[in-house]
Amino acid sequence: MTDALRAPGGFPVVGIIGGGQLARMCQPPAVALSLTLSVLSESPDAAAALVVPSAPVGQKDDVEAIRAFASGCDVVTFDHELVPLDVLAALEADGVKMHPSPKALVHAQDKLVMRRRLTQLGIPCPAWAQVSDVAELKAFADVHGLPVILKTPRGGYDGRGVRVIHDPRDAADWFAHREPLLAEEAVDFTRELAVMVARSPSGQGAVWPVVHTVQTDGICTEVIAPAPDLDGDLQGAVTQAALRIAGELDVTGVMAVELFEVQDRASGRPTFVVNELAMRPHNSGHWTIDGSVTSQFEQHLRAVLDLPLGEVTARAPWTVMTNVLGGDYLELYPAYRHILARDPGLKVHLYGKGVRPGRKIGHVTVCGGDLDALRARGAHAADYLQGTVKE
């Protein structure tokens, strides 16, 4: 199967497990790099299956389907972190080359594993504890105060699997049906930041500028690159931490490090704590498609194949990426035509997903020198596509 998919010249086949929008956005750089992309898609009309010719259907927990898929690929990577451990073990037993490896990926799959490892490395984290019942949660709250942020170790994203607990008794229903949970202090942060880092199997690394991520109801709605007015020492510390995490965890591919900017209680200087890790292309890095010399998607393909990494210099002083959420329009094309005509400098990326209120269905990007104007342009385009503005 690999030979059947392989492009002339012996260029490799990259397989992606999962047919979501991240896999979809790998297709343009794969073409530019002369690679063949194949995705194991959850359905024939999944986002990536609409644009990638090789898109067999298979579920993330179907071991035999995934083994058959992987046998036709030179390297396998992931659209998401939800592939079960037994599936990863089967691929490892088959000798499949996976990037990131299961040993690295588990730190993005399991928040308790991630917290333990980062704490061992001395990477700043919120105060945390593994809790198994209301009494243990109350003991944590007695030390660190209320509210407490309670998280499911596996499967949560975009605010799912997270609860803000003001009374430990309110979490009794979660403890009744779940494995141990992660309790974290509610961090008093200045703003949320993120940084994308890439690392290849041979150890080459690259880091994009630190960005400011704007969250609304647990969903990232805007990314500003670079983060405005970021302290130089903090930028250096974040960059070094991202590279160290990637190296110590032996991450291969791109990784997002999501952070809180906080004030150091002793010095009053800005510092950070790590919130989450994602070992794949990530929403906080979508700005790189139009705003960086090398996008996170191209870099991910380069990294998993151990190709030389690309330059990560920004193309403009500012890039603003605004997420598009589903709203009033089931048919987006008329609104799409309108915003392209209204703002010819706008870049629109829709994910081929069905429209549902509040669902992330795409993003728009603008680059330039006037940050306030860029934010206004991005917000207007996203709001028009959602139907909350009509002109």
Tab-separated table of C-alpha atoms in Angstrom:
chain	number	residue	atom	x	y	z
A	1	MET	CA	0.000	0.000	0.000
A	2	THR	CA	2.848	2.393	0.774
A	3	ASP	CA	4.296	1.972	-2.711
A	4	ALA	CA	0.852	2.517	-4.218
A	5	LEU	CA	0.529	5.843	-2.375
A	6	ARG	CA	4.137	6.974	-2.766
A	7	ALA	CA	4.718	9.969	-5.025
A	8	PRO	CA	7.354	9.783	-7.792
A	9	GLY	CA	10.870	10.267	-6.475
A	10	GLY	CA	10.430	8.086	-3.407
A	11	PHE	CA	8.960	10.796	-1.183
A	12	PRO	CA	7.448	9.373	2.024
A	13	VAL	CA	3.848	8.789	3.064
A	14	VAL	CA	2.748	10.484	6.300
A	15	GLY	CA	-0.242	8.936	8.039
A	16	ILE	CA	-2.446	10.887	10.430
A	17	ILE	CA	-4.809	9.110	12.792
A	18	GLY	CA	-7.921	11.271	12.912
A	19	GLY	CA	-9.667	13.155	10.134
A	20	GLY	CA	-10.322	16.478	11.865
A	21	GLN	CA	-9.445	20.013	10.883
A	22	LEU	CA	-5.830	19.710	12.031
A	23	ALA	CA	-5.230	16.846	9.603
A	24	ARG	CA	-7.079	18.851	6.944
A	25	MET	CA	-4.725	21.813	7.371
A	26	CYS	CA	-1.700	19.544	6.891
A	27	GLN	CA	-2.703	18.864	3.280
A	28	PRO	CA	-1.508	22.147	1.651
A	29	PRO	CA	2.001	21.958	3.177
A	30	ALA	CA	2.189	18.243	2.351
A	31	VAL	CA	1.604	19.112	-1.301
A	32	ALA	CA	4.188	21.901	-1.107
A	33	LEU	CA	6.736	19.485	0.416
A	34	SER	CA	6.005	16.819	-2.252
A	35	LEU	CA	4.761	14.412	0.414
A	36	THR	CA	1.766	12.098	0.335
A	37	LEU	CA	-0.696	12.477	3.167
A	38	SER	CA	-3.061	9.710	4.251
A	39	VAL	CA	-5.607	10.125	7.034
A	40	LEU	CA	-7.588	7.562	8.984
A	41	SER	CA	-10.910	9.351	9.019
A	42	GLU	CA	-13.800	8.819	11.405
A	43	SER	CA	-16.277	9.172	8.517
A	44	PRO	CA	-16.222	9.797	4.749
A	45	ASP	CA	-17.309	13.414	5.295
A	46	ALA	CA	-14.884	14.292	8.091
A	47	ALA	CA	-12.984	17.557	7.614
A	48	ALA	CA	-9.739	16.008	6.328
A	49	ALA	CA	-11.494	13.367	4.203
A	50	LEU	CA	-13.008	16.157	2.088
A	51	VAL	CA	-9.574	17.307	0.878
A	52	VAL	CA	-7.173	14.338	1.296
A	53	PRO	CA	-7.562	11.710	-1.464
A	54	SER	CA	-6.301	8.850	0.711
A	55	ALA	CA	-8.772	8.817	3.608
A	56	PRO	CA	-9.828	5.305	4.659
A	57	VAL	CA	-12.495	5.178	7.340
A	58	GLY	CA	-11.664	3.799	10.780
A	59	GLN	CA	-12.281	4.604	14.433
A	60	LYS	CA	-9.594	5.556	16.955
A	61	ASP	CA	-10.257	2.407	19.007
A	62	ASP	CA	-10.357	-0.058	16.088
A	63	VAL	CA	-6.986	-1.756	16.521
A	64	GLU	CA	-7.076	-3.778	13.305
A	65	ALA	CA	-8.202	-0.849	11.151
A	66	ILE	CA	-5.423	1.313	12.570
A	67	ARG	CA	-2.804	-1.413	12.128
A	68	ALA	CA	-3.836	-1.849	8.494
A	69	PHE	CA	-3.711	1.914	7.969
A	70	ALA	CA	-0.288	2.276	9.596
A	71	SER	CA	1.175	-0.514	7.467
A	72	GLY	CA	0.834	1.756	4.460
A	73	CYS	CA	2.642	4.736	6.010
A	74	ASP	CA	6.301	5.594	6.548
A	75	VAL	CA	5.481	7.515	9.721
A	76	VAL	CA	2.293	7.962	11.745
A	77	THR	CA	1.227	11.044	13.688
A	78	PHE	CA	-1.991	12.217	15.327
A	79	ASP	CA	-4.848	14.654	14.799
A	80	HIS	CA	-5.773	14.347	18.499
A	81	GLU	CA	-4.588	12.751	21.747
A	82	LEU	CA	-7.530	10.368	22.156
A	83	VAL	CA	-6.037	7.201	20.638
A	84	PRO	CA	-6.307	4.495	23.358
A	85	LEU	CA	-3.185	3.091	24.981
A	86	ASP	CA	-3.820	-0.456	23.743
A	87	VAL	CA	-3.958	0.798	20.154
A	88	LEU	CA	-0.668	2.649	20.567
A	89	ALA	CA	0.871	-0.455	22.137
A	90	ALA	CA	-0.224	-2.574	19.168
A	91	LEU	CA	1.356	-0.133	16.722
A	92	GLU	CA	4.548	-0.069	18.778
A	93	ALA	CA	4.650	-3.886	18.741
A	94	ASP	CA	4.300	-3.767	14.944
A	95	GLY	CA	7.343	-1.500	14.736
A	96	VAL	CA	5.364	1.478	13.465
A	97	LYS	CA	7.292	4.751	13.575
A	98	MET	CA	5.106	7.145	15.598
A	99	HIS	CA	5.739	10.821	16.307
A	100	PRO	CA	5.222	11.755	19.021
A	101	SER	CA	5.952	8.403	20.620
A	102	PRO	CA	3.447	6.887	23.073
A	103	LYS	CA	5.868	7.623	25.930
A	104	ALA	CA	5.797	11.309	25.046
A	105	LEU	CA	2.129	11.453	24.053
A	106	VAL	CA	0.932	10.207	27.451
A	107	HIS	CA	1.917	13.591	28.945
A	108	ALA	CA	-0.704	15.227	26.734
A	109	GLN	CA	-3.229	12.420	27.182
A	110	ASP	CA	-3.168	12.330	30.981
A	111	LYS	CA	-3.054	15.566	32.969
A	112	LEU	CA	-1.963	13.807	36.153
A	113	VAL	CA	1.023	12.244	34.369
A	114	MET	CA	1.852	15.661	32.908
A	115	ARG	CA	1.665	17.437	36.271
A	116	ARG	CA	3.892	14.839	37.970
A	117	ARG	CA	6.554	15.056	35.272
A	118	LEU	CA	6.614	18.840	35.008
A	119	THR	CA	6.839	19.108	38.782
A	120	GLN	CA	9.782	16.681	38.766
A	121	LEU	CA	11.487	18.885	36.174
A	122	GLY	CA	10.943	22.038	38.223
A	123	ILE	CA	8.708	23.619	35.572
A	124	PRO	CA	6.352	26.127	37.236
A	125	CYS	CA	2.816	24.703	37.609
A	126	PRO	CA	-0.276	25.650	39.601
A	127	ALA	CA	-0.551	23.962	42.991
A	128	TRP	CA	-2.179	20.592	42.312
A	129	ALA	CA	-3.111	17.231	43.787
A	130	GLN	CA	-4.646	13.927	42.775
A	131	VAL	CA	-7.986	13.608	44.567
A	132	SER	CA	-10.258	10.564	44.803
A	133	ASP	CA	-13.151	11.785	46.932
A	134	VAL	CA	-14.798	14.834	48.445
A	135	ALA	CA	-12.689	14.611	51.612
A	136	GLU	CA	-9.416	14.800	49.651
A	137	LEU	CA	-10.775	17.683	47.589
A	138	LYS	CA	-11.758	19.525	50.780
A	139	ALA	CA	-8.283	18.947	52.237
A	140	PHE	CA	-6.759	20.503	49.102
A	141	ALA	CA	-9.169	23.452	49.284
A	142	ASP	CA	-8.342	24.000	52.963
A	143	VAL	CA	-4.719	24.632	51.961
A	144	HIS	CA	-5.127	26.408	48.625
A	145	GLY	CA	-8.501	28.056	48.975
A	146	LEU	CA	-11.701	28.068	46.971
A	147	PRO	CA	-12.648	27.938	44.216
A	148	VAL	CA	-10.734	24.845	43.058
A	149	ILE	CA	-10.343	23.868	39.404
A	150	LEU	CA	-11.279	20.193	39.054
A	151	LYS	CA	-10.261	18.346	35.884
A	152	THR	CA	-10.706	14.904	34.410
A	153	PRO	CA	-7.182	13.634	33.666
A	154	ARG	CA	-8.164	12.303	30.223
A	155	GLY	CA	-10.366	13.449	27.382
A	156	GLY	CA	-11.040	17.085	28.256
A	157	TYR	CA	-10.579	20.000	25.852
A	158	ASP	CA	-12.111	23.437	25.087
A	159	GLY	CA	-13.484	23.642	28.626
A	160	ARG	CA	-14.880	20.093	28.646
A	161	GLY	CA	-13.840	17.963	31.591
A	162	VAL	CA	-13.243	21.053	33.756
A	163	ARG	CA	-15.343	22.325	36.657
A	164	VAL	CA	-14.932	25.295	38.946
A	165	ILE	CA	-15.719	24.033	42.440
A	166	HIS	CA	-16.905	26.515	45.088
A	167	ASP	CA	-18.006	23.796	47.541
A	168	PRO	CA	-16.246	20.385	47.524
A	169	ARG	CA	-19.594	18.672	48.086
A	170	ASP	CA	-20.670	19.859	44.633
A	171	ALA	CA	-18.151	17.426	43.078
A	172	ALA	CA	-19.655	14.290	44.640
A	173	ASP	CA	-21.294	13.253	41.368
A	174	TRP	CA	-17.940	13.290	39.537
A	175	PHE	CA	-16.266	11.124	42.145
A	176	ALA	CA	-19.120	8.609	41.957
A	177	HIS	CA	-18.400	7.685	38.349
A	178	ARG	CA	-14.757	8.526	37.639
A	179	GLU	CA	-11.161	7.591	38.291
A	180	PRO	CA	-9.067	9.963	40.458
A	181	LEU	CA	-9.314	13.592	39.376
A	182	LEU	CA	-6.860	16.483	39.183
A	183	ALA	CA	-7.435	19.367	41.571
A	184	GLU	CA	-5.649	22.644	40.880
A	185	GLU	CA	-5.588	25.996	42.569
A	186	ALA	CA	-7.515	28.763	40.821
A	187	VAL	CA	-4.629	30.787	39.414
A	188	ASP	CA	-4.847	34.566	39.742
A	189	PHE	CA	-3.406	35.282	36.310
A	190	THR	CA	-2.797	38.442	34.324
A	191	ARG	CA	-3.506	36.843	30.939
A	192	GLU	CA	-3.201	33.554	29.081
A	193	LEU	CA	-0.213	32.903	26.847
A	194	ALA	CA	0.859	30.068	24.573
A	195	VAL	CA	3.975	29.077	22.687
A	196	MET	CA	4.435	26.559	19.906
A	197	VAL	CA	7.644	24.540	19.832
A	198	ALA	CA	8.840	22.035	17.245
A	199	ARG	CA	11.370	19.269	17.802
A	200	SER	CA	12.691	16.634	15.407
A	201	PRO	CA	13.880	13.087	16.234
A	202	SER	CA	17.463	14.234	15.760
A	203	GLY	CA	16.924	16.925	18.410
A	204	GLN	CA	16.626	20.075	16.290
A	205	GLY	CA	14.250	22.573	17.881
A	206	ALA	CA	12.430	25.747	16.866
A	207	VAL	CA	10.100	28.062	18.774
A	208	TRP	CA	7.619	30.603	17.411
A	209	PRO	CA	6.945	33.897	19.219
A	210	VAL	CA	4.942	33.706	22.441
A	211	VAL	CA	1.309	34.670	21.805
A	212	HIS	CA	-1.593	36.030	23.835
A	213	THR	CA	-4.673	33.802	23.734
A	214	VAL	CA	-8.052	35.330	24.510
A	215	GLN	CA	-10.550	32.899	26.026
A	216	THR	CA	-14.343	33.225	26.105
A	217	ASP	CA	-16.366	30.662	28.069
A	218	GLY	CA	-13.471	28.206	27.957
A	219	ILE	CA	-12.938	28.520	24.184
A	220	CYS	CA	-10.054	30.372	22.562
A	221	THR	CA	-11.630	33.149	20.492
A	222	GLU	CA	-8.567	35.209	19.495
A	223	VAL	CA	-4.781	34.846	19.285
A	224	ILE	CA	-2.443	37.853	19.074
A	225	ALA	CA	1.087	37.220	17.812
A	226	PRO	CA	3.371	38.253	19.361
A	227	ALA	CA	1.881	38.791	22.815
A	228	PRO	CA	1.717	42.586	23.297
A	229	ASP	CA	4.012	44.198	25.861
A	230	LEU	CA	5.559	40.897	26.880
A	231	ASP	CA	8.431	41.289	29.318
A	232	GLY	CA	11.702	40.283	27.634
A	233	ASP	CA	12.872	38.122	30.523
A	234	LEU	CA	9.504	36.358	30.622
A	235	GLN	CA	9.631	35.721	26.880
A	236	GLY	CA	13.056	34.140	27.261
A	237	ALA	CA	11.968	32.036	30.228
A	238	VAL	CA	8.880	30.757	28.405
A	239	THR	CA	10.897	29.917	25.298
A	240	GLN	CA	13.521	28.038	27.286
A	241	ALA	CA	10.858	26.159	29.258
A	242	ALA	CA	9.104	25.070	26.045
A	243	LEU	CA	12.339	23.766	24.562
A	244	ARG	CA	13.230	22.002	27.808
A	245	ILE	CA	9.828	20.323	28.080
A	246	ALA	CA	10.080	19.124	24.479
A	247	GLY	CA	13.559	17.744	25.098
A	248	GLU	CA	12.940	16.138	28.493
A	249	LEU	CA	9.698	14.491	27.335
A	250	ASP	CA	11.323	13.481	24.010
A	251	VAL	CA	8.546	15.167	22.028
A	252	THR	CA	8.769	14.895	18.236
A	253	GLY	CA	6.575	17.092	16.071
A	254	VAL	CA	5.007	20.334	17.238
A	255	MET	CA	3.745	20.960	20.746
A	256	ALA	CA	1.658	23.727	22.252
A	257	VAL	CA	2.483	24.902	25.758
A	258	GLU	CA	-0.414	26.852	27.247
A	259	LEU	CA	0.477	29.139	30.143
A	260	PHE	CA	-0.793	31.665	32.639
A	261	GLU	CA	1.135	34.906	33.058
A	262	VAL	CA	1.230	35.704	36.786
A	263	GLN	CA	2.988	38.128	39.103
A	264	ASP	CA	5.779	36.738	41.261
A	265	ARG	CA	4.715	37.371	44.853
A	266	ALA	CA	8.247	38.108	46.062
A	267	SER	CA	9.604	40.333	43.273
A	268	GLY	CA	6.431	41.615	41.634
A	269	ARG	CA	7.909	40.662	38.266
A	270	PRO	CA	5.867	38.799	35.646
A	271	THR	CA	6.395	35.048	35.516
A	272	PHE	CA	4.383	32.016	34.392
A	273	VAL	CA	2.882	28.660	35.246
A	274	VAL	CA	2.143	25.934	32.692
A	275	ASN	CA	-1.529	25.120	32.226
A	276	GLU	CA	-1.748	22.478	29.454
A	277	LEU	CA	0.300	20.643	26.817
A	278	ALA	CA	-0.887	19.530	23.364
A	279	MET	CA	1.454	17.392	21.237
A	280	ARG	CA	0.104	18.266	17.801
A	281	PRO	CA	-0.732	21.369	15.793
A	282	HIS	CA	-2.907	23.550	17.992
A	283	ASN	CA	-5.407	26.368	17.744
A	284	SER	CA	-2.959	28.793	19.345
A	285	GLY	CA	-0.615	28.166	16.396
A	286	HIS	CA	-3.098	28.683	13.542
A	287	TRP	CA	-1.794	32.229	13.104
A	288	THR	CA	1.412	30.748	11.683
A	289	ILE	CA	-0.318	29.687	8.431
A	290	ASP	CA	-0.375	33.291	7.231
A	291	GLY	CA	1.819	35.028	9.791
A	292	SER	CA	5.028	32.959	9.855
A	293	VAL	CA	7.600	31.932	7.266
A	294	THR	CA	6.895	28.308	8.225
A	295	SER	CA	3.467	27.284	9.511
A	296	GLN	CA	2.997	24.883	12.396
A	297	PHE	CA	1.513	22.364	9.945
A	298	GLU	CA	4.489	22.395	7.599
A	299	GLN	CA	6.825	22.268	10.592
A	300	HIS	CA	4.990	19.288	12.048
A	301	LEU	CA	5.430	17.337	8.807
A	302	ARG	CA	9.093	18.335	8.633
A	303	ALA	CA	9.646	17.308	12.245
A	304	VAL	CA	7.987	13.885	12.130
A	305	LEU	CA	10.052	13.032	9.030
A	306	ASP	CA	13.240	14.420	10.622
A	307	LEU	CA	13.620	16.946	7.816
A	308	PRO	CA	15.449	20.204	8.610
A	309	LEU	CA	13.057	22.516	10.413
A	310	GLY	CA	11.843	25.670	8.706
A	311	GLU	CA	12.320	29.293	9.692
A	312	VAL	CA	9.772	30.582	12.219
A	313	THR	CA	10.192	34.342	11.722
A	314	ALA	CA	6.958	36.360	11.719
A	315	ARG	CA	5.994	37.906	8.366
A	316	ALA	CA	4.516	41.086	9.873
A	317	PRO	CA	4.766	43.087	13.105
A	318	TRP	CA	1.397	41.706	14.212
A	319	THR	CA	-0.816	38.774	13.292
A	320	VAL	CA	-4.307	38.361	14.719
A	321	MET	CA	-6.171	35.059	14.384
A	322	THR	CA	-9.876	35.109	15.282
A	323	ASN	CA	-11.841	31.908	15.619
A	324	VAL	CA	-15.155	31.557	13.785
A	325	LEU	CA	-17.966	29.950	15.764
A	326	GLY	CA	-21.125	28.519	14.272
A	327	GLY	CA	-24.214	30.703	14.423
A	328	ASP	CA	-27.170	31.724	12.294
A	329	TYR	CA	-25.923	30.708	8.852
A	330	LEU	CA	-26.143	27.075	7.796
A	331	GLU	CA	-24.940	28.112	4.336
A	332	LEU	CA	-21.756	30.124	4.799
A	333	TYR	CA	-20.866	30.885	1.202
A	334	PRO	CA	-22.801	34.193	0.852
A	335	ALA	CA	-21.279	35.514	4.091
A	336	TYR	CA	-17.869	34.242	2.972
A	337	ARG	CA	-18.141	36.168	-0.324
A	338	HIS	CA	-19.126	39.302	1.557
A	339	ILE	CA	-16.193	39.371	3.952
A	340	LEU	CA	-13.691	38.656	1.162
A	341	ALA	CA	-15.065	41.614	-0.791
A	342	ARG	CA	-15.172	43.880	2.266
A	343	ASP	CA	-11.588	43.084	3.352
A	344	PRO	CA	-9.325	41.791	0.543
A	345	GLY	CA	-6.406	41.411	2.990
A	346	LEU	CA	-8.316	38.918	5.095
A	347	LYS	CA	-7.382	35.222	5.072
A	348	VAL	CA	-10.299	32.875	5.749
A	349	HIS	CA	-9.853	29.234	6.763
A	350	LEU	CA	-13.012	27.143	7.071
A	351	TYR	CA	-12.761	23.559	8.256
A	352	GLY	CA	-15.440	21.797	6.223
A	353	LYS	CA	-17.482	21.120	9.373
A	354	GLY	CA	-21.231	21.334	9.704
A	355	VAL	CA	-22.437	24.546	11.327
A	356	ARG	CA	-23.665	24.242	14.901
A	357	PRO	CA	-24.108	27.152	17.344
A	358	GLY	CA	-20.895	27.637	19.311
A	359	ARG	CA	-18.935	25.059	17.316
A	360	LYS	CA	-15.490	26.125	16.120
A	361	ILE	CA	-15.862	25.986	12.315
A	362	GLY	CA	-12.903	28.033	11.112
A	363	HIS	CA	-10.714	31.050	11.683
A	364	VAL	CA	-9.753	34.308	10.009
A	365	THR	CA	-6.304	35.889	10.026
A	366	VAL	CA	-5.060	39.418	9.372
A	367	CYS	CA	-1.473	40.675	9.418
A	368	GLY	CA	-0.046	44.187	9.550
A	369	GLY	CA	1.275	47.033	11.661
A	370	ASP	CA	-1.820	48.442	13.425
A	371	LEU	CA	-2.850	45.988	16.132
A	372	ASP	CA	-6.123	47.683	17.079
A	373	ALA	CA	-7.230	47.787	13.442
A	374	LEU	CA	-6.271	44.137	12.923
A	375	ARG	CA	-8.299	43.039	15.941
A	376	ALA	CA	-11.313	44.984	14.737
A	377	ARG	CA	-11.065	43.505	11.240
A	378	GLY	CA	-10.745	39.968	12.556
A	379	ALA	CA	-13.636	40.376	14.994
A	380	HIS	CA	-15.928	41.819	12.325
A	381	ALA	CA	-15.224	39.004	9.866
A	382	ALA	CA	-15.762	36.303	12.499
A	383	ASP	CA	-18.948	37.969	13.738
A	384	TYR	CA	-20.290	38.310	10.194
A	385	LEU	CA	-19.696	34.628	9.496
A	386	GLN	CA	-21.453	33.786	12.756
A	387	GLY	CA	-24.346	36.073	11.879
A	388	THR	CA	-24.066	38.366	14.896
A	389	VAL	CA	-23.416	41.387	12.630
A	390	LYS	CA	-25.174	41.917	9.315
A	391	GLU	CA	-23.123	44.615	7.573
